[in-house]
Coordinates of C-alpha atoms and ligand atoms in Angstrom, one line a residue:
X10 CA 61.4 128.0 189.9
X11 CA 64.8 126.7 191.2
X12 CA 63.4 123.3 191.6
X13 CA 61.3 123.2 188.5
X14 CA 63.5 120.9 185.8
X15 CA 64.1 118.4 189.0
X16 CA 60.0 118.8 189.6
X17 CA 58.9 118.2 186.0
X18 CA 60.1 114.2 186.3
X19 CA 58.1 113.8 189.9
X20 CA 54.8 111.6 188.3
X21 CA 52.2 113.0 190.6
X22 CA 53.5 116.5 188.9
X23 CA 53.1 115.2 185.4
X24 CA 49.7 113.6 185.4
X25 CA 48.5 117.0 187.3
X26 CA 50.3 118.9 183.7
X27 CA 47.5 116.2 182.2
X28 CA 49.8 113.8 181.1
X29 CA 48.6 109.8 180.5
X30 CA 51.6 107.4 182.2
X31 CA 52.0 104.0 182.0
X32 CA 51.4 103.7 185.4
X33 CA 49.7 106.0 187.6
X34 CA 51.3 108.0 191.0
X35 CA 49.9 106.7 194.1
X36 CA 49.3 108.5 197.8
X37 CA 47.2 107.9 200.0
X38 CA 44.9 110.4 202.4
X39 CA 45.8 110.1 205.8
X40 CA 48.6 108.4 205.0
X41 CA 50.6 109.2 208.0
X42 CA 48.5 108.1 211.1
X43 CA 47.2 105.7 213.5
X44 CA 47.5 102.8 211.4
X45 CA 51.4 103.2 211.5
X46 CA 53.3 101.8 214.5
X47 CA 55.9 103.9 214.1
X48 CA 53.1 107.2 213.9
X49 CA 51.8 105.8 217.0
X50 CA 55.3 106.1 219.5
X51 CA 56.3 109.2 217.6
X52 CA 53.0 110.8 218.8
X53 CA 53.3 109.5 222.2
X54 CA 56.6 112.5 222.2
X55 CA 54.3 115.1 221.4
X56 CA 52.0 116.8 224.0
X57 CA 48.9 115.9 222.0
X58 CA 47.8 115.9 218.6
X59 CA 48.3 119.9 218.1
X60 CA 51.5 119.7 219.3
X61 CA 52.4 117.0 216.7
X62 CA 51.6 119.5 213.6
X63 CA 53.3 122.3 215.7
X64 CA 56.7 120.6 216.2
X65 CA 58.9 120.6 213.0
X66 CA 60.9 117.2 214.5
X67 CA 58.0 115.5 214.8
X68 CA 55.7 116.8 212.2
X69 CA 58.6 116.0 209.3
X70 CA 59.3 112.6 211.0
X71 CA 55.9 111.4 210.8
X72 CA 55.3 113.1 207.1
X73 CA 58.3 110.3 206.3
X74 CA 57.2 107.5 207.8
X75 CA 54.8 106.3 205.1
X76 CA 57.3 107.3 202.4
X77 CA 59.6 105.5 204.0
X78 CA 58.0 102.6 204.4
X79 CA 55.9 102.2 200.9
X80 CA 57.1 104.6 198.8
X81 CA 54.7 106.5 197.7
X82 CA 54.8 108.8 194.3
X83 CA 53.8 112.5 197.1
X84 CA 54.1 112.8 200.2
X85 CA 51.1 115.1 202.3
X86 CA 52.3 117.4 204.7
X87 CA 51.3 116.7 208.4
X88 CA 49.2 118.8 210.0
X89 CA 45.5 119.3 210.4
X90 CA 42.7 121.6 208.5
X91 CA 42.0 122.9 211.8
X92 CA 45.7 124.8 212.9
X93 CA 43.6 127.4 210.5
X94 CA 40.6 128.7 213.1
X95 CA 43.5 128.2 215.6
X96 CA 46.3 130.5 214.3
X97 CA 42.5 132.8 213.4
X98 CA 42.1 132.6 217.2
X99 CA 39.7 130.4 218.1
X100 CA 40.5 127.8 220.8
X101 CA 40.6 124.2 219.0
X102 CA 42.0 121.3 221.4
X103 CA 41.8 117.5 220.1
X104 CA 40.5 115.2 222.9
X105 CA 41.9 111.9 223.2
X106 CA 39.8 109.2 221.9
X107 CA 36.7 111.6 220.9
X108 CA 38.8 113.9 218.2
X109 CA 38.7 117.8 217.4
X110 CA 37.1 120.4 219.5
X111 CA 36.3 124.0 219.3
X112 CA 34.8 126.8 221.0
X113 CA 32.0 127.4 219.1
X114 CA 31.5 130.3 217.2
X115 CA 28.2 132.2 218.6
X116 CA 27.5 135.7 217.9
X117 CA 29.0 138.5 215.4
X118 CA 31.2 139.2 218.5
X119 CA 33.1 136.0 218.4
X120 CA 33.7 136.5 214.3
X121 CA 35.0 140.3 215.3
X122 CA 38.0 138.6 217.6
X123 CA 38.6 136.9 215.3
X124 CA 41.9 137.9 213.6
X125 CA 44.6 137.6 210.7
X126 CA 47.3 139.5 212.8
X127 CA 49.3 136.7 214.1
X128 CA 48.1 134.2 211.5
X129 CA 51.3 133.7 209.9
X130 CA 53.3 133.5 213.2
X131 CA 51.3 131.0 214.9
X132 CA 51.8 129.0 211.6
X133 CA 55.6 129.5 211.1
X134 CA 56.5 126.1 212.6
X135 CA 54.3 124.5 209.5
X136 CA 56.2 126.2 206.9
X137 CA 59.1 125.2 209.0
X138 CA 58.2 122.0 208.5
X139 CA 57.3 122.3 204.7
X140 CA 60.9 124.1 204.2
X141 CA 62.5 120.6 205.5
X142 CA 60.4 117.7 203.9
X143 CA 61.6 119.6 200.7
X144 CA 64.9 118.4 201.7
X145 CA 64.6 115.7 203.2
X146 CA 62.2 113.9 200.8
X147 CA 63.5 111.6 198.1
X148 CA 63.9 113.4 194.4
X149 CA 60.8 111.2 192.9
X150 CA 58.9 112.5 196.0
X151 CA 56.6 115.2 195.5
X152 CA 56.0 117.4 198.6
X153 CA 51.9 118.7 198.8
X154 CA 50.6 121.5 201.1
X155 CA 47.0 121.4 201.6
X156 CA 44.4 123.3 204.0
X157 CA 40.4 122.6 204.4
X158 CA 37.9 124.2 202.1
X159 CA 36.3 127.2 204.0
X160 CA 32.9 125.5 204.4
X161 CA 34.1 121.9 205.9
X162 CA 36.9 124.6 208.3
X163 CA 33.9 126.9 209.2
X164 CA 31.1 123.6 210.2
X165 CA 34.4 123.1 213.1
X166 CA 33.7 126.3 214.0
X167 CA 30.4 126.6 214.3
X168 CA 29.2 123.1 215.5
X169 CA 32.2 123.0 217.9
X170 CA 33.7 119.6 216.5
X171 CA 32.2 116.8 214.5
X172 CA 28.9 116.7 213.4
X173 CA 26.8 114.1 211.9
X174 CA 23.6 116.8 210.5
X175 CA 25.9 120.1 210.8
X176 CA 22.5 121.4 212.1
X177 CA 23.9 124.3 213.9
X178 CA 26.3 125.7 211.1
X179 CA 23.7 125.0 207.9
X180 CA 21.0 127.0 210.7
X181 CA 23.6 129.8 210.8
X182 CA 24.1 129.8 206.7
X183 CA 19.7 129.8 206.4
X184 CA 19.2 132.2 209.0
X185 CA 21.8 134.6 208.5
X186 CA 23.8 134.5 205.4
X187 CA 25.6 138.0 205.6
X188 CA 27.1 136.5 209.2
X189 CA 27.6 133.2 207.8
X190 CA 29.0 134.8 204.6
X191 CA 31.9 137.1 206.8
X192 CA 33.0 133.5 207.7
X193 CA 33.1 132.0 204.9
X194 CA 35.5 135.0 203.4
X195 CA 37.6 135.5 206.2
X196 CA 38.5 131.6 205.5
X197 CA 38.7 132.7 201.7
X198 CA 41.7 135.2 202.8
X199 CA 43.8 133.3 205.4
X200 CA 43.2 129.8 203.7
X201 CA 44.6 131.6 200.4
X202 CA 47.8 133.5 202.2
X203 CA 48.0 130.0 204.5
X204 CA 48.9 127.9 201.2
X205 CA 50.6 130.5 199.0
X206 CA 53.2 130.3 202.0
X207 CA 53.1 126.8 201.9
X208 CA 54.2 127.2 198.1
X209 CA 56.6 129.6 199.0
X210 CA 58.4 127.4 201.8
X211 CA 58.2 124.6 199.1
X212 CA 54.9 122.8 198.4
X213 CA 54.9 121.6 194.9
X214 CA 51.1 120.7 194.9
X215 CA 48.1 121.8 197.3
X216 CA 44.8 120.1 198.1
X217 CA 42.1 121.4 199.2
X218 CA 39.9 119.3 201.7
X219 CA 35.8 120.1 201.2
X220 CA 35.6 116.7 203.2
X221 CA 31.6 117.5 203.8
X222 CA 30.6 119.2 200.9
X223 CA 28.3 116.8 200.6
X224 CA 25.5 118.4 202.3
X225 CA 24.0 120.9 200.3
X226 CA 21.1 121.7 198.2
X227 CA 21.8 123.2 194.8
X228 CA 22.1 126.7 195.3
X229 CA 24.4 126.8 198.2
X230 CA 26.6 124.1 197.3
X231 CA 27.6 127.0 194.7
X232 CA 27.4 129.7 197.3
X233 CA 29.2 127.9 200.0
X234 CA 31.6 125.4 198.6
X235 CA 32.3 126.0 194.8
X236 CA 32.7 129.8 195.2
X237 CA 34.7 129.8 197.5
X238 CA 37.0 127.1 196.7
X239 CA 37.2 128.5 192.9
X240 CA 38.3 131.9 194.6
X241 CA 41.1 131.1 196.6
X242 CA 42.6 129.3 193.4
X243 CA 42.1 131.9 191.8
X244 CA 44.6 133.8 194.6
X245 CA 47.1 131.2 194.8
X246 CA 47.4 130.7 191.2
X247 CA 47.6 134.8 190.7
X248 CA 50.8 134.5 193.1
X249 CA 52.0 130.8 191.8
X250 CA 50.3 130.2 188.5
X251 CA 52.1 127.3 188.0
X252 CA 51.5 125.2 191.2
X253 CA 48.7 122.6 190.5
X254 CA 46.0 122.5 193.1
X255 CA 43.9 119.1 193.6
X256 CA 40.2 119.6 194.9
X257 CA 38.2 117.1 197.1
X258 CA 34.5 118.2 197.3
X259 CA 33.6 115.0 198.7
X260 CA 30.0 113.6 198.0
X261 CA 28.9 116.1 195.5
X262 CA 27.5 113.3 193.2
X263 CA 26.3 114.8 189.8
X264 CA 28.0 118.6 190.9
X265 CA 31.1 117.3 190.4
X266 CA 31.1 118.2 186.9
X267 CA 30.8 121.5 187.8
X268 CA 33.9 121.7 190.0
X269 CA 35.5 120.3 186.9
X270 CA 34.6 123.1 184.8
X271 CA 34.8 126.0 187.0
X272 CA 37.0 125.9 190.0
X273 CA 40.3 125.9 188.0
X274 CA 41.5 123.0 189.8
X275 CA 44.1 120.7 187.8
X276 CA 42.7 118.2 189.8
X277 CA 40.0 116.7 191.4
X278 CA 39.5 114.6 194.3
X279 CA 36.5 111.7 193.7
X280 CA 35.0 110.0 196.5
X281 CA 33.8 106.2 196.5
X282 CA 30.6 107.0 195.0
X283 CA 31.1 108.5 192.2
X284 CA 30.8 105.6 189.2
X285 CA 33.8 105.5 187.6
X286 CA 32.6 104.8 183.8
X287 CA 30.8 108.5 184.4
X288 CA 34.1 109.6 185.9
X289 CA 36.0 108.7 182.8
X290 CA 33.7 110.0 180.6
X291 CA 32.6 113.3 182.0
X292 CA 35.6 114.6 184.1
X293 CA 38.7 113.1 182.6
X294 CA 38.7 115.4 179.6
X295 CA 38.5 118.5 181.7
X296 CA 40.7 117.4 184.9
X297 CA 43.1 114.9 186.2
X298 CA 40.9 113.1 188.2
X299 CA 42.6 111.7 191.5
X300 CA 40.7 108.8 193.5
X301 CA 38.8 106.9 194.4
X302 CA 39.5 103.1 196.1
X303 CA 36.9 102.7 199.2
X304 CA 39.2 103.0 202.2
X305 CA 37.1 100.1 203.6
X306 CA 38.3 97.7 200.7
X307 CA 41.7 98.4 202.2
X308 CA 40.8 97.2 205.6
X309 CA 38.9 94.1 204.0
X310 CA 42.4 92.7 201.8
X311 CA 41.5 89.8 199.6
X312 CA 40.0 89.8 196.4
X313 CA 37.8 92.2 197.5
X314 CA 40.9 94.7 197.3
X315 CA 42.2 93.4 194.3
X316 CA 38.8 93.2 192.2
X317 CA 38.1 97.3 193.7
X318 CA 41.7 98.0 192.4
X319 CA 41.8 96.4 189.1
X320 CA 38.3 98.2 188.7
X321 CA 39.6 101.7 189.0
X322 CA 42.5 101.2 187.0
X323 CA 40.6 99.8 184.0
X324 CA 38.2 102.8 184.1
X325 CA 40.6 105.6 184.9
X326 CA 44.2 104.6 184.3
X327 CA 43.8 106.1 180.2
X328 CA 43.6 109.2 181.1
X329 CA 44.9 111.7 183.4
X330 CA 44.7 110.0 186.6
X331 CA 46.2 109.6 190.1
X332 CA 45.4 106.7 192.3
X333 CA 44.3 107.5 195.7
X334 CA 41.6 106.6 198.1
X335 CA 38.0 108.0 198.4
X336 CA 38.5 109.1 201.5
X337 CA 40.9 109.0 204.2
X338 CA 43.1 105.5 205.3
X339 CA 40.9 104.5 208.8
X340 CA 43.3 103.6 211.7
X341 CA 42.5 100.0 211.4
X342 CA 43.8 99.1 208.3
X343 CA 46.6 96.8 208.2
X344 CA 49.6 97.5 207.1
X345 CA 50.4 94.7 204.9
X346 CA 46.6 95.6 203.1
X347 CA 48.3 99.0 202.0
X348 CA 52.1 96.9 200.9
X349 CA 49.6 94.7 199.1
X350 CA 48.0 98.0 197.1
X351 CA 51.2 98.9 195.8
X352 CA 51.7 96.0 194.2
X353 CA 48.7 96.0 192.6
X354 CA 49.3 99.8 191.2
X355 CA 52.6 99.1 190.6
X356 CA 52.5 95.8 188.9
Ligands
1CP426 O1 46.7 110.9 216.4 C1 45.4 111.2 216.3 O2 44.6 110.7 217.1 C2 45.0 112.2 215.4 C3 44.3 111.7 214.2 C4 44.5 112.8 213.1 C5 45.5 112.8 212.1 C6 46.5 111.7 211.8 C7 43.8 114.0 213.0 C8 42.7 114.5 213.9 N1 44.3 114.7 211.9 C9 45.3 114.0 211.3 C10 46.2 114.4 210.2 C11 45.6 115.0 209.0 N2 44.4 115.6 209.0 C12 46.3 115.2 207.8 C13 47.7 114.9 207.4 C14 48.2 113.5 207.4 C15 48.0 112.7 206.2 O3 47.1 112.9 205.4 O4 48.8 111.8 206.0 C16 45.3 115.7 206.9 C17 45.5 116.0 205.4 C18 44.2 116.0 207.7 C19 43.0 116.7 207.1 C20 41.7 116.7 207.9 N3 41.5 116.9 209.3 C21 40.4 116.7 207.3 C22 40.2 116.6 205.8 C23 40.4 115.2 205.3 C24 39.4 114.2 205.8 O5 39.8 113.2 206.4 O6 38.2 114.4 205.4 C25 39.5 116.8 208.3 C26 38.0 116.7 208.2 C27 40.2 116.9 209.6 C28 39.6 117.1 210.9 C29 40.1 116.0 211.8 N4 41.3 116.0 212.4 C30 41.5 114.8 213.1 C31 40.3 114.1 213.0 C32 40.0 112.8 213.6 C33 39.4 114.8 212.1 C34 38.1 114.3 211.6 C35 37.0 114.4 212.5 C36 35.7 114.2 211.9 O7 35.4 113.1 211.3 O8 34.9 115.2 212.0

């Protein structure tokens, strides 16, 4: 409450409160990483990747580095969606040049060790780090928590890593859905408690990352993503009814109207699909809708950039709206593409 007359002029705060600006805020997902020099010798300090989102030095350093060097209306927190199965007990390491893994999740036993006990402690360096970007971030800056949605978090956990069919973990939700379902709650509780102490150490806006939502029928796109997603905003705004939550189910096509509509977001996340004339004229009345610039058209520069920019704008920039990307910045993208973006939101 402290911070809120200081809060109210952040943009990024105001177009999630549904206001129209002149000109839009602007962050980008991923926008700390490989693609930075600077993100590149400041993880060489770290002993690996974990170790980056567990060190408060490091972790707020890097968290700057973008800001520092574009900017941008909010800055994201560093840290990964999965420090969540790890503080749960599960072993997660991140091997170098293949990316997250995980002992996968087999039997009911391996649910039952997993616990809540130490959750908070194994994540205290995180809040750490959420307590200091809060002062060390610029007063226009606006500082956003975020965790995974419990689906994308459990299809780590189940499949082990990254999966291109998420065979094993959509098998587990078929086959058995009580088992799959004891999952999918325990991430409802700790992803709920994990960013209402974000909030508390001093988050101004959370996301919610349902980066593979796009994978399911109907029915248990509902059961698996939408539920559970509307559910822990339901928590977090029950604590913190006044902290706006953006979420990204990416790839849900013509679902994304219910997200809209039921999930009590303030603000939804639109991937690269989703047309933006249908964007405007289905969403934007119920949401501030937050998006949606193909991260590829970043790496390509050119007029192919400035024709997929001046695109989203037109479509989006009358109503409630923050700029972003569809999906996360790859690690090839140029620098000078993402100076070159600004300018173009900026004008
Ligand atoms: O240095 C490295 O090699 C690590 C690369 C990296 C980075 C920079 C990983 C491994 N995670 C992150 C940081 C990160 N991850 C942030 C904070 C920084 C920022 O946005 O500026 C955030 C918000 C995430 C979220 C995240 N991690 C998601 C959801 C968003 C998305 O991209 O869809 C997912 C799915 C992950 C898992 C993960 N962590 C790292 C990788 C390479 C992956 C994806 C693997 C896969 O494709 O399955």
């Amino acid at each position: 409450m402290a911070y809120s007359v200081k809060s109210d002029k952040k943009l990024l705060l105001r177009a999630l409160q549904g206001e129209i600006l002149p000109q839009p805020p602007i962050w980008l997902m991923r926008q700390a990483g490989r693609y930075l020099p600077e993100y590149m010798k400041t993880r060489a300090q770290a002993n690996g990747f974990l170790d980056l989102c567990y060190a408060p030095d490091l972790a707020v350093e890097v968290t700057l580095q973008p800001i520092r060097r574009y900017g941008f209306d909010a800055s994201i927190l560093f840290s990964d969606i999965l420090v969540v199965p790890h503080a749960l007990g599960q072993k997660v390491w991140f091997e170098e040049g293949v990316g997250p893994k995980l002992e996968p999740l087999k039997s009911a036993d391996d649910i039952d060790r997993l616990a809540l006990e130490h959750f908070h402690d194994h994540l205290a360096p995180v809040y750490e780090t959420v307590g200091r970007l809060r002062e060390e971030l610029p007063a226009e800056t606006a500082l956003i928590g975020f965790a995974g949605a419990p689906w994308t978090v459990a299809s780590y956990m189940l499949e082990g890593g990254s999966s291109k069919d998420f065979a094993a973990a959509k098998t587990w939700a078929y086959a058995k859905p009580e088992l799959f379902a004891r999952v999918i709650d325990l991430l409802v509780e700790a992803t709920a408690s994990y960013l209402i102490r974000q909030a508390e150490a001093g988050a101004e806006v959370l996301q919610i990352f349902d980066s593979w939502a796009g994978v399911w029928p109907e029915e248990d796109l509902r059961r698996w993503c939408l539920e559970p997603c509307k559910k822990i905003i339901a928590k977090v705004n029950a604590a913190h009814p006044d902290i706006p939550i953006i979420l990204f189910p990416r790839g849900v096509g013509l679902a994304y109207r219910n997200f809209a509509v039921e999930s009590g977001a303030k603000g939804l996340g639109l991937d690269t699909t989703v047309p933006l004339k249908w964007a405007r004229d289905e969403l934007q009345s119920k949401v501030t809708v937050q998006g949606n610039l193909d991260p590829i058209m970043l790496v390509a520069g050119g007029d192919v950039l400035d024709r997929g920019v001046a695109q989203i704008l037109e479509n989006l920039s009358n109503g409630p709206f923050v700029f972003n990307l569809g999906h996360g910045i790859v690690p090839q993208t140029p620098p000078k593409h993402v100076e070159r973006l600004m300018r173009l939101v900026r004008g």
